[in-house]
Tab-separated table of C-alpha atoms in Angstrom:
chain	number	residue	atom	x	y	z
J	1	MET	CA	0.000	0.000	0.000
J	2	SER	CA	1.393	3.422	-0.935
J	3	THR	CA	1.795	6.189	1.640
J	4	ASP	CA	-1.005	8.072	-0.129
J	5	ASP	CA	-3.307	5.063	0.219
J	6	ALA	CA	-2.390	4.666	3.899
J	7	ASP	CA	-3.007	8.396	4.481
J	8	ASP	CA	-6.356	8.150	2.674
J	9	LEU	CA	-7.397	5.497	5.214
J	10	ILE	CA	-6.205	7.619	8.156
J	11	PHE	CA	-8.029	10.782	7.095
J	12	LYS	CA	-11.142	8.854	6.068
J	13	ALA	CA	-11.142	7.292	9.547
J	14	LEU	CA	-10.669	10.685	11.231
J	15	SER	CA	-13.323	12.386	9.097
J	16	HIS	CA	-16.177	10.936	11.201
J	17	ARG	CA	-16.878	12.659	14.517
J	18	ILE	CA	-17.978	9.426	16.228
J	19	ARG	CA	-14.638	7.809	15.351
J	20	ARG	CA	-12.791	10.885	16.642
J	21	ARG	CA	-14.734	10.583	19.916
J	22	MET	CA	-13.858	6.893	20.125
J	23	LEU	CA	-10.184	7.844	19.957
J	24	ASP	CA	-10.841	10.413	22.720
J	25	VAL	CA	-12.179	7.575	24.905
J	26	LEU	CA	-9.232	5.303	24.047
J	27	LYS	CA	-6.729	8.088	24.793
J	28	SER	CA	-7.402	7.606	28.502
J	29	GLY	CA	-6.725	3.872	28.210
J	30	ALA	CA	-7.553	0.691	26.290
J	31	ALA	CA	-11.231	-0.320	26.351
J	32	THR	CA	-13.204	-3.428	25.500
J	33	THR	CA	-15.739	-3.242	22.704
J	34	GLY	CA	-18.428	-3.620	25.395
J	35	THR	CA	-17.139	-0.536	27.241
J	36	LEU	CA	-17.192	1.444	23.993
J	37	CYS	CA	-20.789	0.353	23.375
J	38	THR	CA	-21.666	1.728	26.832
J	39	ALA	CA	-19.817	4.977	26.036
J	40	PHE	CA	-21.869	5.393	22.825
J	41	PRO	CA	-25.392	4.318	23.846
J	42	GLU	CA	-26.857	5.916	20.699
J	43	LEU	CA	-25.074	3.292	18.543
J	44	ASP	CA	-25.821	-0.418	18.293
J	45	ARG	CA	-22.989	-2.907	18.769
J	46	CYS	CA	-22.723	-3.596	15.053
J	47	THR	CA	-22.156	0.114	14.259
J	48	VAL	CA	-19.538	0.415	17.019
J	49	MET	CA	-17.689	-2.570	15.542
J	50	GLN	CA	-17.864	-1.089	12.037
J	51	HIS	CA	-16.311	2.163	13.272
J	52	LEU	CA	-13.626	0.194	15.135
J	53	GLY	CA	-12.927	-1.717	11.917
J	54	VAL	CA	-12.322	1.533	10.012
J	55	LEU	CA	-10.022	2.804	12.788
J	56	GLU	CA	-8.157	-0.512	12.855
J	57	GLU	CA	-7.710	-0.552	9.083
J	58	ALA	CA	-6.194	2.932	9.326
J	59	GLY	CA	-3.780	1.799	12.049
J	60	LEU	CA	-5.290	4.149	14.631
J	61	VAL	CA	-6.600	1.324	16.786
J	62	VAL	CA	-4.914	-1.962	17.607
J	63	ALA	CA	-7.174	-4.786	18.761
J	64	GLU	CA	-6.001	-7.372	21.252
J	65	ARG	CA	-7.981	-10.514	22.071
J	66	ARG	CA	-8.067	-11.593	25.722
J	67	GLY	CA	-10.294	-14.634	26.063
J	68	ARG	CA	-13.715	-13.610	24.821
J	69	GLU	CA	-12.957	-9.904	25.075
J	70	ARG	CA	-11.537	-7.602	22.460
J	71	TRP	CA	-9.424	-4.807	23.928
J	72	ASN	CA	-9.016	-1.738	21.737
J	73	HIS	CA	-5.868	0.355	22.077
J	74	LEU	CA	-5.222	3.782	20.571
J	75	ASP	CA	-2.142	3.762	18.335
J	76	ALA	CA	-1.062	7.381	18.167
J	77	LEU	CA	1.776	6.847	15.671
J	78	PRO	CA	-0.276	7.945	12.619
J	79	VAL	CA	-1.259	11.108	14.528
J	80	HIS	CA	2.395	11.709	15.293
J	81	ALA	CA	3.222	11.245	11.603
J	82	ILE	CA	0.677	13.932	10.628
J	83	HIS	CA	2.379	16.319	13.030
J	84	GLU	CA	5.853	15.450	11.715
J	85	ARG	CA	4.738	15.914	8.118
J	86	TRP	CA	3.528	19.502	8.429
J	87	ILE	CA	5.145	20.772	11.595
J	88	GLY	CA	8.249	18.700	12.216
J	89	PRO	CA	10.391	18.638	15.335
J	90	TYR	CA	11.890	22.085	14.819
J	91	ALA	CA	8.631	24.036	14.535
J	92	ALA	CA	6.877	22.079	17.294
J	93	TYR	CA	7.902	24.512	20.031
J	94	ALA	CA	6.708	27.533	18.031
J	95	ALA	CA	3.389	25.817	17.246
J	96	SER	CA	2.971	24.999	20.900
J	97	MET	CA	3.559	28.624	21.932
J	98	LEU	CA	1.188	29.940	19.246
J	99	SER	CA	-1.483	27.490	20.289
J	100	ARG	CA	-1.195	28.621	23.923
J	101	LEU	CA	-1.272	32.294	22.905
J	102	LYS	CA	-4.404	31.678	20.789
J	103	ARG	CA	-6.122	30.030	23.758
J	104	GLU	CA	-5.229	32.912	26.074
J	105	VAL	CA	-6.512	35.494	23.583
J	106	GLU	CA	-9.765	33.551	23.204
J	107	LEU	CA	-10.189	33.291	26.985
J	108	SER	CA	-9.640	37.032	27.446
J	109	GLU	CA	-12.208	37.976	24.781
B	1	MET	CA	-19.410	26.740	14.291
B	2	SER	CA	-18.990	23.825	16.730
B	3	THR	CA	-15.621	22.150	17.251
B	4	ASP	CA	-17.048	19.059	15.542
B	5	ASP	CA	-18.011	21.127	12.499
B	6	ALA	CA	-14.566	22.776	12.402
B	7	ASP	CA	-12.894	19.352	12.690
B	8	ASP	CA	-15.116	17.986	9.906
B	9	LEU	CA	-13.752	20.743	7.643
B	10	ILE	CA	-10.149	19.994	8.658
B	11	PHE	CA	-10.350	16.245	8.025
B	12	LYS	CA	-12.372	16.710	4.841
B	13	ALA	CA	-9.617	19.051	3.616
B	14	LEU	CA	-6.881	16.572	4.574
B	15	SER	CA	-8.695	13.602	3.040
B	16	HIS	CA	-7.586	14.548	-0.500
B	17	ARG	CA	-4.025	13.637	-1.462
B	18	ILE	CA	-3.611	16.674	-3.742
B	19	ARG	CA	-4.496	18.992	-0.869
B	20	ARG	CA	-2.054	17.151	1.391
B	21	ARG	CA	0.650	17.651	-1.243
B	22	MET	CA	-0.221	21.342	-1.465
B	23	LEU	CA	0.436	21.638	2.272
B	24	ASP	CA	3.764	19.823	1.708
B	25	VAL	CA	4.714	22.536	-0.798
B	26	LEU	CA	3.578	25.330	1.550
B	27	LYS	CA	5.522	23.825	4.459
B	28	SER	CA	8.746	25.019	2.854
B	29	GLY	CA	7.354	28.554	2.550
B	30	ALA	CA	4.421	30.659	1.360
B	31	ALA	CA	3.640	30.399	-2.356
B	32	THR	CA	1.556	32.348	-4.848
B	33	THR	CA	-1.350	30.610	-6.539
B	34	GLY	CA	0.687	30.797	-9.765
B	35	THR	CA	3.580	28.914	-8.146
B	36	LEU	CA	1.171	26.234	-6.922
B	37	CYS	CA	-0.249	25.890	-10.449
B	38	THR	CA	3.304	25.274	-11.690
B	39	ALA	CA	3.872	22.712	-8.920
B	40	PHE	CA	0.715	20.823	-9.986
B	41	PRO	CA	0.836	20.912	-13.796
B	42	GLU	CA	-1.796	18.159	-13.993
B	43	LEU	CA	-4.416	20.546	-12.557
B	44	ASP	CA	-5.949	23.605	-14.173
B	45	ARG	CA	-5.919	26.914	-12.299
B	46	CYS	CA	-9.590	26.634	-11.386
B	47	THR	CA	-9.054	23.248	-9.690
B	48	VAL	CA	-6.007	24.556	-7.792
B	49	MET	CA	-8.106	27.471	-6.525
B	50	GLN	CA	-10.934	25.134	-5.484
B	51	HIS	CA	-8.499	23.013	-3.441
B	52	LEU	CA	-7.030	26.174	-1.885
B	53	GLY	CA	-10.574	27.277	-1.004
B	54	VAL	CA	-11.214	24.009	0.871
B	55	LEU	CA	-7.890	24.347	2.722
B	56	GLU	CA	-8.637	27.986	3.569
B	57	GLU	CA	-12.134	27.160	4.837
B	58	ALA	CA	-10.570	24.547	7.134
B	59	GLY	CA	-8.061	27.083	8.462
B	60	LEU	CA	-5.085	25.148	7.081
B	61	VAL	CA	-4.149	27.868	4.603
B	62	VAL	CA	-4.215	31.621	5.117
B	63	ALA	CA	-4.363	33.756	1.984
B	64	GLU	CA	-2.709	37.143	1.808
B	65	ARG	CA	-3.226	39.593	-1.075
B	66	ARG	CA	-0.167	41.506	-2.281
B	67	GLY	CA	-1.147	43.628	-5.251
B	68	ARG	CA	-2.436	41.247	-7.903
B	69	GLU	CA	-0.887	38.190	-6.246
B	70	ARG	CA	-2.410	35.863	-3.707
B	71	TRP	CA	0.157	34.421	-1.318
B	72	ASN	CA	-0.838	31.183	0.387
B	73	HIS	CA	0.581	30.390	3.821
B	74	LEU	CA	0.362	27.091	5.691
B	75	ASP	CA	-1.304	27.520	9.078
B	76	ALA	CA	-0.145	24.540	11.103
B	77	LEU	CA	-2.261	25.293	14.186
B	78	PRO	CA	-5.035	22.809	13.260
B	79	VAL	CA	-2.366	20.129	12.754
B	80	HIS	CA	-0.953	20.972	16.153
B	81	ALA	CA	-4.458	20.688	17.660
B	82	ILE	CA	-4.833	17.149	16.209
B	83	HIS	CA	-1.577	16.193	17.888
B	84	GLU	CA	-2.605	17.748	21.210
B	85	ARG	CA	-5.984	16.008	21.121
B	86	TRP	CA	-4.708	12.440	20.871
B	87	ILE	CA	-1.110	12.656	21.998
B	88	GLY	CA	-0.770	15.700	24.222
B	89	PRO	CA	2.439	17.277	25.475
B	90	TYR	CA	3.277	14.497	27.931
B	91	ALA	CA	3.156	11.607	25.468
B	92	ALA	CA	4.874	13.544	22.662
B	93	TYR	CA	8.351	12.400	23.648
B	94	ALA	CA	7.311	8.727	23.799
B	95	ALA	CA	5.548	9.010	20.422
B	96	SER	CA	8.643	10.597	18.964
B	97	MET	CA	10.873	7.772	20.232
B	98	LEU	CA	8.452	5.098	18.978
B	99	SER	CA	8.260	6.744	15.584
B	100	ARG	CA	12.067	6.800	15.316
B	101	LEU	CA	12.288	3.169	16.427
B	102	LYS	CA	9.675	2.134	13.845
B	103	ARG	CA	11.649	3.891	11.106
B	104	GLU	CA	14.881	2.169	12.155
B	105	VAL	CA	13.201	-1.249	12.211
B	106	GLU	CA	11.769	-0.630	8.739
B	107	LEU	CA	15.138	0.489	7.400
B	108	SER	CA	16.853	-2.620	8.762
B	109	GLU	CA	14.272	-4.995	7.241
């Protein structure tokens, strides 16, 4: 698979707000599919598993089987790669400062 | 506009490989629309401007008029926000190390 194809999968996966919220949940720690179903009561189990499949295909989620449970882990490497592509290690500090400044300006408005 | 709506625009903009390549070009410095047309000879000027419009709407490109020229600047703040959302400042170092390790493993394969 080319890098473009891999990136297509990543941005397709991130383009859905439910999938972005699933990553938010997984950021605080791995979760079973059952826990994710509880976190998204508006979705049926089948839909949750479809979204997890898209995230897994993109490499944003790694699934681990433990007995009858499936534990879903966030893999942040693709997110790191996005950052490296357009910011890179040298501009990271500047971006961080700008981001903080923007937040402070917004809070003071 | 809600954060979800703003993020939809960002990931929609990043979901197209041509737009990602445009950001690659702009990473090395601001460029006029004419320069971008030269960098993407397979696209007509109208298509280049449509892609720039999508990037601008998402806040990934800031346009600046200088006389008859339009200079396009990369705004990396949304990219930084993606990184902060799923990695955050504390895990950035670990992600950086993992990313380097992955690259070294791939190179040695």
